[in-house]
PDB file of C-alpha atoms in Angstrom:
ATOM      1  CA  UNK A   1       0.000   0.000   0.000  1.00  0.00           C
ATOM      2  CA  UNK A   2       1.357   3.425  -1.017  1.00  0.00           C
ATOM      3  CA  UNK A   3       1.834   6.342   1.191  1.00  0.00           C
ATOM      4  CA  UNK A   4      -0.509   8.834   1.039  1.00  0.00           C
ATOM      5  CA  UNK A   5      -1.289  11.941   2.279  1.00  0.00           C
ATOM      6  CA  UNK A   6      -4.226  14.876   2.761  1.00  0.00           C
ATOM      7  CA  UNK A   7      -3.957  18.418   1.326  1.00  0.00           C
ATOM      8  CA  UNK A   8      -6.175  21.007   2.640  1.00  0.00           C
ATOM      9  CA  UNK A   9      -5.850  24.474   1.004  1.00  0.00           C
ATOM     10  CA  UNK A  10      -8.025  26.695  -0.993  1.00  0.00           C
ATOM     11  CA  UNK A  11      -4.846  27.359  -3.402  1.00  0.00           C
ATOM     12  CA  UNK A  12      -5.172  25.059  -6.008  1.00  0.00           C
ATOM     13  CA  UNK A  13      -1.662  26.266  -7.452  1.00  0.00           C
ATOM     14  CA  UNK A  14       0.096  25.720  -3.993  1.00  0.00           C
ATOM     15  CA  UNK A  15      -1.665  21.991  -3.704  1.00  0.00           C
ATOM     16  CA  UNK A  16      -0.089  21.309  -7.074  1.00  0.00           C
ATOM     17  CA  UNK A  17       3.600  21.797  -6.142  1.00  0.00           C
ATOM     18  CA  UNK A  18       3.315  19.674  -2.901  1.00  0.00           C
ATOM     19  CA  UNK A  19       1.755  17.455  -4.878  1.00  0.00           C
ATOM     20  CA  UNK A  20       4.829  17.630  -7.538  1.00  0.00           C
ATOM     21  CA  UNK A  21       7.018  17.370  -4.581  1.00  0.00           C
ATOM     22  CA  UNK A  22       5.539  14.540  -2.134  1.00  0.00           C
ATOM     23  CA  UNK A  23       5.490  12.614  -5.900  1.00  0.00           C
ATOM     24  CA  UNK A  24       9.176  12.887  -5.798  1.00  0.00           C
ATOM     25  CA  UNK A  25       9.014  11.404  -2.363  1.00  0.00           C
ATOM     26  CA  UNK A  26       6.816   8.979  -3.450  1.00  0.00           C
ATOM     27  CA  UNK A  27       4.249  10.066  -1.086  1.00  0.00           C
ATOM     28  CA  UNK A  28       0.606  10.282  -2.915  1.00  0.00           C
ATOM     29  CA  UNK A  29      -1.150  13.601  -2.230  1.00  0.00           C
ATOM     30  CA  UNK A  30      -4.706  14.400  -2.399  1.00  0.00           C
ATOM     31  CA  UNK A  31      -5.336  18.429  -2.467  1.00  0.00           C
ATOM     32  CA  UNK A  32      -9.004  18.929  -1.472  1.00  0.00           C
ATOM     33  CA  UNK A  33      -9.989  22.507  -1.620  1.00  0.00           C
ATOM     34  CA  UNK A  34     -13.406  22.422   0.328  1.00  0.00           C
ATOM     35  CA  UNK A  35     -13.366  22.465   4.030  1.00  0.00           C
ATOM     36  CA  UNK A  36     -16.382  20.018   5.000  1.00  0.00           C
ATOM     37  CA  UNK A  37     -14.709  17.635   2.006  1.00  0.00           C
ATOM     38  CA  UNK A  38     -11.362  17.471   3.882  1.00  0.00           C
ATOM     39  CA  UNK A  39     -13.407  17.051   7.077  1.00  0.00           C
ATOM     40  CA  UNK A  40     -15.221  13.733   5.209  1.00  0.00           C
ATOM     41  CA  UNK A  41     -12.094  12.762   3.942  1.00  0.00           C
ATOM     42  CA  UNK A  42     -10.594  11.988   8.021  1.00  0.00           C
ATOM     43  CA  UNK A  43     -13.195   8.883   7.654  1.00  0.00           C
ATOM     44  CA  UNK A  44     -10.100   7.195   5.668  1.00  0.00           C
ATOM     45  CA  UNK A  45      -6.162   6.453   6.855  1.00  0.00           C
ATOM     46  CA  UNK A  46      -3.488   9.036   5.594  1.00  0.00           C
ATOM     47  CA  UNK A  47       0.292   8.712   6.558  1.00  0.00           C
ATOM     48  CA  UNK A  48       0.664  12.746   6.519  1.00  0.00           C
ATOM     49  CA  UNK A  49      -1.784  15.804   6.676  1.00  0.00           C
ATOM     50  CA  UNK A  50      -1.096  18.729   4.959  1.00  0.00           C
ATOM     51  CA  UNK A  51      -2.945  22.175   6.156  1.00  0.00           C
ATOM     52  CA  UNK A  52      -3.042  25.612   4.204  1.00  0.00           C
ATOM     53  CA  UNK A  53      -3.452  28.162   7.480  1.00  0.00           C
ATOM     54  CA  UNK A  54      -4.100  31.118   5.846  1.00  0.00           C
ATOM     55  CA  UNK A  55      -7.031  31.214   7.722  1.00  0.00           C
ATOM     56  CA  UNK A  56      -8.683  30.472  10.977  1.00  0.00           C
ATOM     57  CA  UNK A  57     -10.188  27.141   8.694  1.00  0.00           C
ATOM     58  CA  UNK A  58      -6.847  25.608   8.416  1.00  0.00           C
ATOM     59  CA  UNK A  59      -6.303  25.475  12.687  1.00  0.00           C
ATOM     60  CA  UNK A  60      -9.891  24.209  13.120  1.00  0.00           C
ATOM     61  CA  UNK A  61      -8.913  21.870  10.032  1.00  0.00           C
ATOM     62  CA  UNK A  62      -6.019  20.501  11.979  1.00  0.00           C
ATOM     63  CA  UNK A  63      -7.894  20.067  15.561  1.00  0.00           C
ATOM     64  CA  UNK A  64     -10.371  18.017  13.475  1.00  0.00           C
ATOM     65  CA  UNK A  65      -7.163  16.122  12.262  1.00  0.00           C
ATOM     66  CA  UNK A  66      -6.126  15.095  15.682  1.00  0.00           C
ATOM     67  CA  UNK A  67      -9.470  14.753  17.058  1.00  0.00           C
ATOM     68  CA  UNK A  68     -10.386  11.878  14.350  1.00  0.00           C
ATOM     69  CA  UNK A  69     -10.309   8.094  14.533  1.00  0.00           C
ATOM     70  CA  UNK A  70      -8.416   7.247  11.869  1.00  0.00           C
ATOM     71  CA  UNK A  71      -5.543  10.347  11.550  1.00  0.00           C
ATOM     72  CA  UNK A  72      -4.903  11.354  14.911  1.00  0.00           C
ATOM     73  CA  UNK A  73      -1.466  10.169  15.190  1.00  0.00           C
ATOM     74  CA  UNK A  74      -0.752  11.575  11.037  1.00  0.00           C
ATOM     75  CA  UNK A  75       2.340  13.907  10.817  1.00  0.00           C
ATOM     76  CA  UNK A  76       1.077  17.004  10.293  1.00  0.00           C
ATOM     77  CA  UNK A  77       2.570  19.848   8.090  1.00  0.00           C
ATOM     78  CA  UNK A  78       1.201  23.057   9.009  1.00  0.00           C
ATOM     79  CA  UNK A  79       1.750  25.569   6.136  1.00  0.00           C
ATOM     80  CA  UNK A  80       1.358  29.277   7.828  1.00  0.00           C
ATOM     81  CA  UNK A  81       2.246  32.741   7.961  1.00  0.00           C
ATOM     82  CA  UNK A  82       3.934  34.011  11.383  1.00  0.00           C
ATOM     83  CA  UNK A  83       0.078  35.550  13.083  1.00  0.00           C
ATOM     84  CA  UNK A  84      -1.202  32.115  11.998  1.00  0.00           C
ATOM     85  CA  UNK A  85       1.622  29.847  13.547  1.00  0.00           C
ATOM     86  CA  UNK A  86       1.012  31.301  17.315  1.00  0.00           C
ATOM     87  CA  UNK A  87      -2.293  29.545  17.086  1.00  0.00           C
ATOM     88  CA  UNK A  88      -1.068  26.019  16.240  1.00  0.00           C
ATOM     89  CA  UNK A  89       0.575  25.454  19.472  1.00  0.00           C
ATOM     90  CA  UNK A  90       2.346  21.665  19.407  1.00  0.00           C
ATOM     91  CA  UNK A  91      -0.941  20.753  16.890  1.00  0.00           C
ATOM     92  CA  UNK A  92       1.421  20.196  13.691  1.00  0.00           C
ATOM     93  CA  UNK A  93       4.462  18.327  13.819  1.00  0.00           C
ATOM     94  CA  UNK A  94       5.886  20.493  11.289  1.00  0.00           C
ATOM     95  CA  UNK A  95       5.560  24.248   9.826  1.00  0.00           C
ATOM     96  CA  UNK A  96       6.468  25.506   6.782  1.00  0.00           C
ATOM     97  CA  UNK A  97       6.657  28.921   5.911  1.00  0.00           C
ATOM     98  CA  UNK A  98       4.726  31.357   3.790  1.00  0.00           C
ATOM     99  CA  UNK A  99       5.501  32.789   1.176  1.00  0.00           C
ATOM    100  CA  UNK A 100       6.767  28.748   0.575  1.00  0.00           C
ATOM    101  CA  UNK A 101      10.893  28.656   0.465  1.00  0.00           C
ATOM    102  CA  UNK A 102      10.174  25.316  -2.090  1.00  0.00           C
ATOM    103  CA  UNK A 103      14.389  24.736  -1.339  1.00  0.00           C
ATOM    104  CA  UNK A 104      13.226  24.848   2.709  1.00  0.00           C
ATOM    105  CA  UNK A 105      10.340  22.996   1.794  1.00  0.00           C
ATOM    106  CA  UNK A 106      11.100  19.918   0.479  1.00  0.00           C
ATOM    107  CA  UNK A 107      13.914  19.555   2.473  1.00  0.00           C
ATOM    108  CA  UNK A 108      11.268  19.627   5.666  1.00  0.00           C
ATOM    109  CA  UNK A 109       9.379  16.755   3.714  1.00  0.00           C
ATOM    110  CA  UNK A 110      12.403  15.036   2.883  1.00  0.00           C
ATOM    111  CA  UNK A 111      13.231  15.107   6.454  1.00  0.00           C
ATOM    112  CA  UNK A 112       9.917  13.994   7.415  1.00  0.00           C
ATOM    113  CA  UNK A 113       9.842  11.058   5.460  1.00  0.00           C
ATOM    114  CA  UNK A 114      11.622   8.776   7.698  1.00  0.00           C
ATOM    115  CA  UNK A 115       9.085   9.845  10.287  1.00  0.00           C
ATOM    116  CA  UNK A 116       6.370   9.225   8.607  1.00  0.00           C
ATOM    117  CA  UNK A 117       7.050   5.473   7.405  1.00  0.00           C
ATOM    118  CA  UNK A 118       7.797   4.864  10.948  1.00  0.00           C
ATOM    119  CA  UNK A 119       4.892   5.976  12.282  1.00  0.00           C
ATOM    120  CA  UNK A 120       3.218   4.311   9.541  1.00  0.00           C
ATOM    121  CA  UNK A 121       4.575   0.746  10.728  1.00  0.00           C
ATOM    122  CA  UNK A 122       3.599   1.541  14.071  1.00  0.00           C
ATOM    123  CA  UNK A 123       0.138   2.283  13.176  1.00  0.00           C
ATOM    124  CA  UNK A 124      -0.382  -0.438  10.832  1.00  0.00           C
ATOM    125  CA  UNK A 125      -3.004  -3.022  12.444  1.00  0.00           C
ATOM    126  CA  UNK A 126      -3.426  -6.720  12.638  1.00  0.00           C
ATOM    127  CA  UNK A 127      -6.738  -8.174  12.598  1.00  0.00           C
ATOM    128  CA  UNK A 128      -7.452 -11.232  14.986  1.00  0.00           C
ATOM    129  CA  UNK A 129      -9.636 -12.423  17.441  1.00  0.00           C
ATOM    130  CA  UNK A 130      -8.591 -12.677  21.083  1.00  0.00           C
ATOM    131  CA  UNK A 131      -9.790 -11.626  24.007  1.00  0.00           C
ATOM    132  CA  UNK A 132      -8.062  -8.676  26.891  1.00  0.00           C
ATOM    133  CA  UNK A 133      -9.356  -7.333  30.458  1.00  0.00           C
ATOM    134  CA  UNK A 134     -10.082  -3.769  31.013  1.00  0.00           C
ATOM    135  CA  UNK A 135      -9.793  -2.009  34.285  1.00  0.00           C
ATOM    136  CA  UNK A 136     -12.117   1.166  35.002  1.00  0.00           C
ATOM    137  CA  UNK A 137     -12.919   2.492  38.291  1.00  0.00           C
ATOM    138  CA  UNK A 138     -11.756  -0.971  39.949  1.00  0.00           C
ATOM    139  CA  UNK A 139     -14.090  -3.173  37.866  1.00  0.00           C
ATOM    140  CA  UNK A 140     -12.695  -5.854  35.467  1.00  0.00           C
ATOM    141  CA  UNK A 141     -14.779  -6.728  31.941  1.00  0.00           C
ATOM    142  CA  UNK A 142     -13.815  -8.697  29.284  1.00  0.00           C
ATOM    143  CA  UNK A 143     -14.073  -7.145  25.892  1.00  0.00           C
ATOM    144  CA  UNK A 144     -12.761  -9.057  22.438  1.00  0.00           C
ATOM    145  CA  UNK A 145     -10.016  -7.266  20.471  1.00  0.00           C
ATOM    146  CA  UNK A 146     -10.972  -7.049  16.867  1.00  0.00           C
ATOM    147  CA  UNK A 147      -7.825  -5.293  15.982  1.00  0.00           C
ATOM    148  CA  UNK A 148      -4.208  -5.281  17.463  1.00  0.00           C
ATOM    149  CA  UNK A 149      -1.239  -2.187  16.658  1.00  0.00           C
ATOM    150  CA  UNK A 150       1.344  -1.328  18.608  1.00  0.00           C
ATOM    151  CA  UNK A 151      -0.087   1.976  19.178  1.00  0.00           C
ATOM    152  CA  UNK A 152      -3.334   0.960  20.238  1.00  0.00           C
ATOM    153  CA  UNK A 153      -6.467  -1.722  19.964  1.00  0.00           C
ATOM    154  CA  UNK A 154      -9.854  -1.944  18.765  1.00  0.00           C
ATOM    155  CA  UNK A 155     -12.502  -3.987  21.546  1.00  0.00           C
ATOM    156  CA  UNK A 156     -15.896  -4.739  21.355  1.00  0.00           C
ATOM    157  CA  UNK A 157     -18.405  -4.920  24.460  1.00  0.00           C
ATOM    158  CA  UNK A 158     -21.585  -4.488  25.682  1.00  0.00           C
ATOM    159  CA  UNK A 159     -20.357  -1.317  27.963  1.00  0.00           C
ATOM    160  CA  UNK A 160     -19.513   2.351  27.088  1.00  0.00           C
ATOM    161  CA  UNK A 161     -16.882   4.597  28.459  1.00  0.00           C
ATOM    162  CA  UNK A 162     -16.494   8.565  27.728  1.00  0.00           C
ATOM    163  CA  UNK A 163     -13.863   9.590  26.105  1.00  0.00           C
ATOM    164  CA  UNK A 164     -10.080   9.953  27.461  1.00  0.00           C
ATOM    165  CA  UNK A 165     -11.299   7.487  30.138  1.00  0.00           C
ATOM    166  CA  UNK A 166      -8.227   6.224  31.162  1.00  0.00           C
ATOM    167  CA  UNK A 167      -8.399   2.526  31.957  1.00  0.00           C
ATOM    168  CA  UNK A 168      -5.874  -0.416  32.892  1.00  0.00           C
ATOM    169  CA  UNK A 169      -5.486  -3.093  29.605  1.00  0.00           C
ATOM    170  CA  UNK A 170      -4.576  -6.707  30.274  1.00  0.00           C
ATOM    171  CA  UNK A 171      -4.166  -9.600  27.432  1.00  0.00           C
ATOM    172  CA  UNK A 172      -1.683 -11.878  25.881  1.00  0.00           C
ATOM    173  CA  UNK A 173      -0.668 -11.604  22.272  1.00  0.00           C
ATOM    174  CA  UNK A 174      -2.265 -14.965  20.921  1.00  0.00           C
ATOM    175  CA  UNK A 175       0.276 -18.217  21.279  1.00  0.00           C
ATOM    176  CA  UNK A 176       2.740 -16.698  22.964  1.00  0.00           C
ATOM    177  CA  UNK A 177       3.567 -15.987  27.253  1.00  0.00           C
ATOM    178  CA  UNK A 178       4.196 -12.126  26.001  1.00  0.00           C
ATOM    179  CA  UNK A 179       1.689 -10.574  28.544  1.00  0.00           C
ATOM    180  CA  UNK A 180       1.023  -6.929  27.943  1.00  0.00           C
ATOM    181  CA  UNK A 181      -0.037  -4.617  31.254  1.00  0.00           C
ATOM    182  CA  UNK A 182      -0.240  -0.842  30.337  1.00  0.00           C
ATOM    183  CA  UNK A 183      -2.762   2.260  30.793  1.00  0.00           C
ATOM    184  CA  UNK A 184      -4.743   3.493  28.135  1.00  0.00           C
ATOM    185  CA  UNK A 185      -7.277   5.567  27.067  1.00  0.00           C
ATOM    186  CA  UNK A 186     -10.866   5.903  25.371  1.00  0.00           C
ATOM    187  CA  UNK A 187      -9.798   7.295  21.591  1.00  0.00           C
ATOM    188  CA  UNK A 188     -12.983   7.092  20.347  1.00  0.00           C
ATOM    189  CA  UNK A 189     -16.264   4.946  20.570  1.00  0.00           C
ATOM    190  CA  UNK A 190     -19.568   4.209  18.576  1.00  0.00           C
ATOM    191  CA  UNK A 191     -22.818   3.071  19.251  1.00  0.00           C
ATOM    192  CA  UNK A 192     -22.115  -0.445  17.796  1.00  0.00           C
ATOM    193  CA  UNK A 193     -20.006  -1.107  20.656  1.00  0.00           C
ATOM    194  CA  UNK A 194     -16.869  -0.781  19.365  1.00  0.00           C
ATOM    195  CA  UNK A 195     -13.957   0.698  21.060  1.00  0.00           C
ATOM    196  CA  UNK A 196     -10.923   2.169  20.250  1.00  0.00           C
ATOM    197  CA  UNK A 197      -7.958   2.074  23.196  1.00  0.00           C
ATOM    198  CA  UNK A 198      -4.678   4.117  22.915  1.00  0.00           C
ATOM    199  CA  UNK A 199      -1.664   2.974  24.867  1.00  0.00           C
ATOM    200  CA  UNK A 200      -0.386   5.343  27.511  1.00  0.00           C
ATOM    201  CA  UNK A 201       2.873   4.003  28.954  1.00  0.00           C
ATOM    202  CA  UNK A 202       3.677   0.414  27.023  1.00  0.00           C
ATOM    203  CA  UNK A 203       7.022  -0.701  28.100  1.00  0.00           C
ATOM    204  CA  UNK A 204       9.984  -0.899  25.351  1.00  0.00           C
ATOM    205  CA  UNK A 205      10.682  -4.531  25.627  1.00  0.00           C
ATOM    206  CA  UNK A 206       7.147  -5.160  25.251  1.00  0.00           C
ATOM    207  CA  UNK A 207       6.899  -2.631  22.320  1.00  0.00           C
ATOM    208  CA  UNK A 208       9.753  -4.421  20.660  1.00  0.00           C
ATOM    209  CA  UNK A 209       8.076  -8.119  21.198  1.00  0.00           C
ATOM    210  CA  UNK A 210       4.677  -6.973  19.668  1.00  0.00           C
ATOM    211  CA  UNK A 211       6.639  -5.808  16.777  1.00  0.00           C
ATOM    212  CA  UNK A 212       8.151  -9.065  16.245  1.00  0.00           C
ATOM    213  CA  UNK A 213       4.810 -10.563  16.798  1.00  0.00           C
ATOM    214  CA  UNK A 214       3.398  -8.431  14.117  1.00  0.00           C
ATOM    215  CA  UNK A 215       6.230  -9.389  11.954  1.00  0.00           C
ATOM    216  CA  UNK A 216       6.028 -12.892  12.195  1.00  0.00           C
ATOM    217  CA  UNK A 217       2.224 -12.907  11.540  1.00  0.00           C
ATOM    218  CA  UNK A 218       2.480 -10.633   8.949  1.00  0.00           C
ATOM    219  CA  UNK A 219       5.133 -13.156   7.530  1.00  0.00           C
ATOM    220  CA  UNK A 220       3.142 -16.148   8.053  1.00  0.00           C
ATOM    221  CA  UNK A 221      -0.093 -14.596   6.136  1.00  0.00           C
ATOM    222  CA  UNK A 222       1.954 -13.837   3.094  1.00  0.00           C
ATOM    223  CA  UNK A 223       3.314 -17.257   2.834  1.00  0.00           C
ATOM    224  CA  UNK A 224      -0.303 -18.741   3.536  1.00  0.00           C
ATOM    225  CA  UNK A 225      -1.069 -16.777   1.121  1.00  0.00           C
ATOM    226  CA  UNK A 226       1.225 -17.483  -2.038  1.00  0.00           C
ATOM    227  CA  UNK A 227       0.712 -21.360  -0.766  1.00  0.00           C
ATOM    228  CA  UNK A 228      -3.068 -20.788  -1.906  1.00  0.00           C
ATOM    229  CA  UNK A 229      -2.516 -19.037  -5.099  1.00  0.00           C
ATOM    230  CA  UNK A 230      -0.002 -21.769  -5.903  1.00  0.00           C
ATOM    231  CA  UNK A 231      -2.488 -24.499  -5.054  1.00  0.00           C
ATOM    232  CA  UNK A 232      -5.532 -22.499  -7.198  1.00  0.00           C
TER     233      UNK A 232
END
């Protein structure tokens, strides 16, 4: 799957030469020009958020950003003037300059780029069915974990919690004695029942054995995989 990323700016002619230069990255853009379109748009994954702030639509733009399910943890390039950039606060991970310094600019993506494919690895989910223990206010329930990243899981139960509820997590990563005990909190929840939990304070060694994990199972689909479409 390609990296992609989200361009919000009512300058078509300034969407166009990030879009030249993420190509050169190759990063896919998508410039959207319409505010409530880029807000739709969250409902999908991108690795990297671009924002036009020449107006107050572009911070609000961003806080949507970081408030959705899906691109909250995106690297953000805020592009701004200097009144605009006292706004963002530690919202973007990046600002770039207006009038756009394209030298200065594509260096900042270039830079960026290693961030952004790491982040993307982080984020990227396995599917499975398992079950974990949640902790709020002293009482225990067990939920089922639909999907498993090192950043964070998706649970399904019969409760509801607000959001930022921070809870205790407890589970095992499936055929293994890895046993993961961390804080999280409520990212986001629906009336279906469905859950998502953010990790808080996951130890290192743990991070680095769920990576593996992921590896390995990643690893063993592929080859399940090609086994089939040899066999078809």
């Amino acid at each position: 799957m390609s990296v992609r990323s989200l361009m919000y700016s009512k300058d078509s002619d300034l969407t166009d030469k990030f879009t030249a230069a993420l190509r050169v990255l190759g990063i896919q853009n998508e410039p959207v020009l319409d505010l409530e379109r880029a807000v739709k748009r969250l409902y999908d994954r991108f690795d990297a958020v671009l924002v036009d702030c020449v107006d107050e639509s572009g911070v609000e733009f961003i806080k949507s950003v970081r408030a959705s399910h899906s691109n909250s943890r995106a690297i953000v390039f805020a592009v701004t003037d200097f009144q605009n950039s006292r706004s963002l606060g530690s919202l973007a991970n990046f600002q770039i300059s207006k009038p756009v310094n394209w030298e200065i600019a594509k260096r900042t993506l270039r830079a960026a780029r290693t961030l952004i494919h790491r982040e993307r690895r982080l984020a990227e989910r396995t599917q499975l069915r398992s079950s974990a223990l949640i902790n709020a206010d002293s009482k225990e329930v067990a939920v089922r974990i639909m999907d498993l990243s090192v950043r964070g899981m998706l649970v399904q139960w019969n409760g509801k919690l607000e959001l930022n509820r921070r809870v205790l997590v407890r589970f095992n990563l499936p055929d293994t004695r890895i046993a993961v005990n961390c804080k999280g909190r409520v990212a986001w929840t629906d009336h279906r029942g469905l859950t998502g939990i953010e990790f808080l304070n996951l130890p290192e060694d743990i991070t680095a054995q769920m990576q593996q994990w992921f590896e390995k199972s990643r690893a063993g689909r592929k080859m399940a995989m090609t086994v089939r479409s040899n066999v078809w």
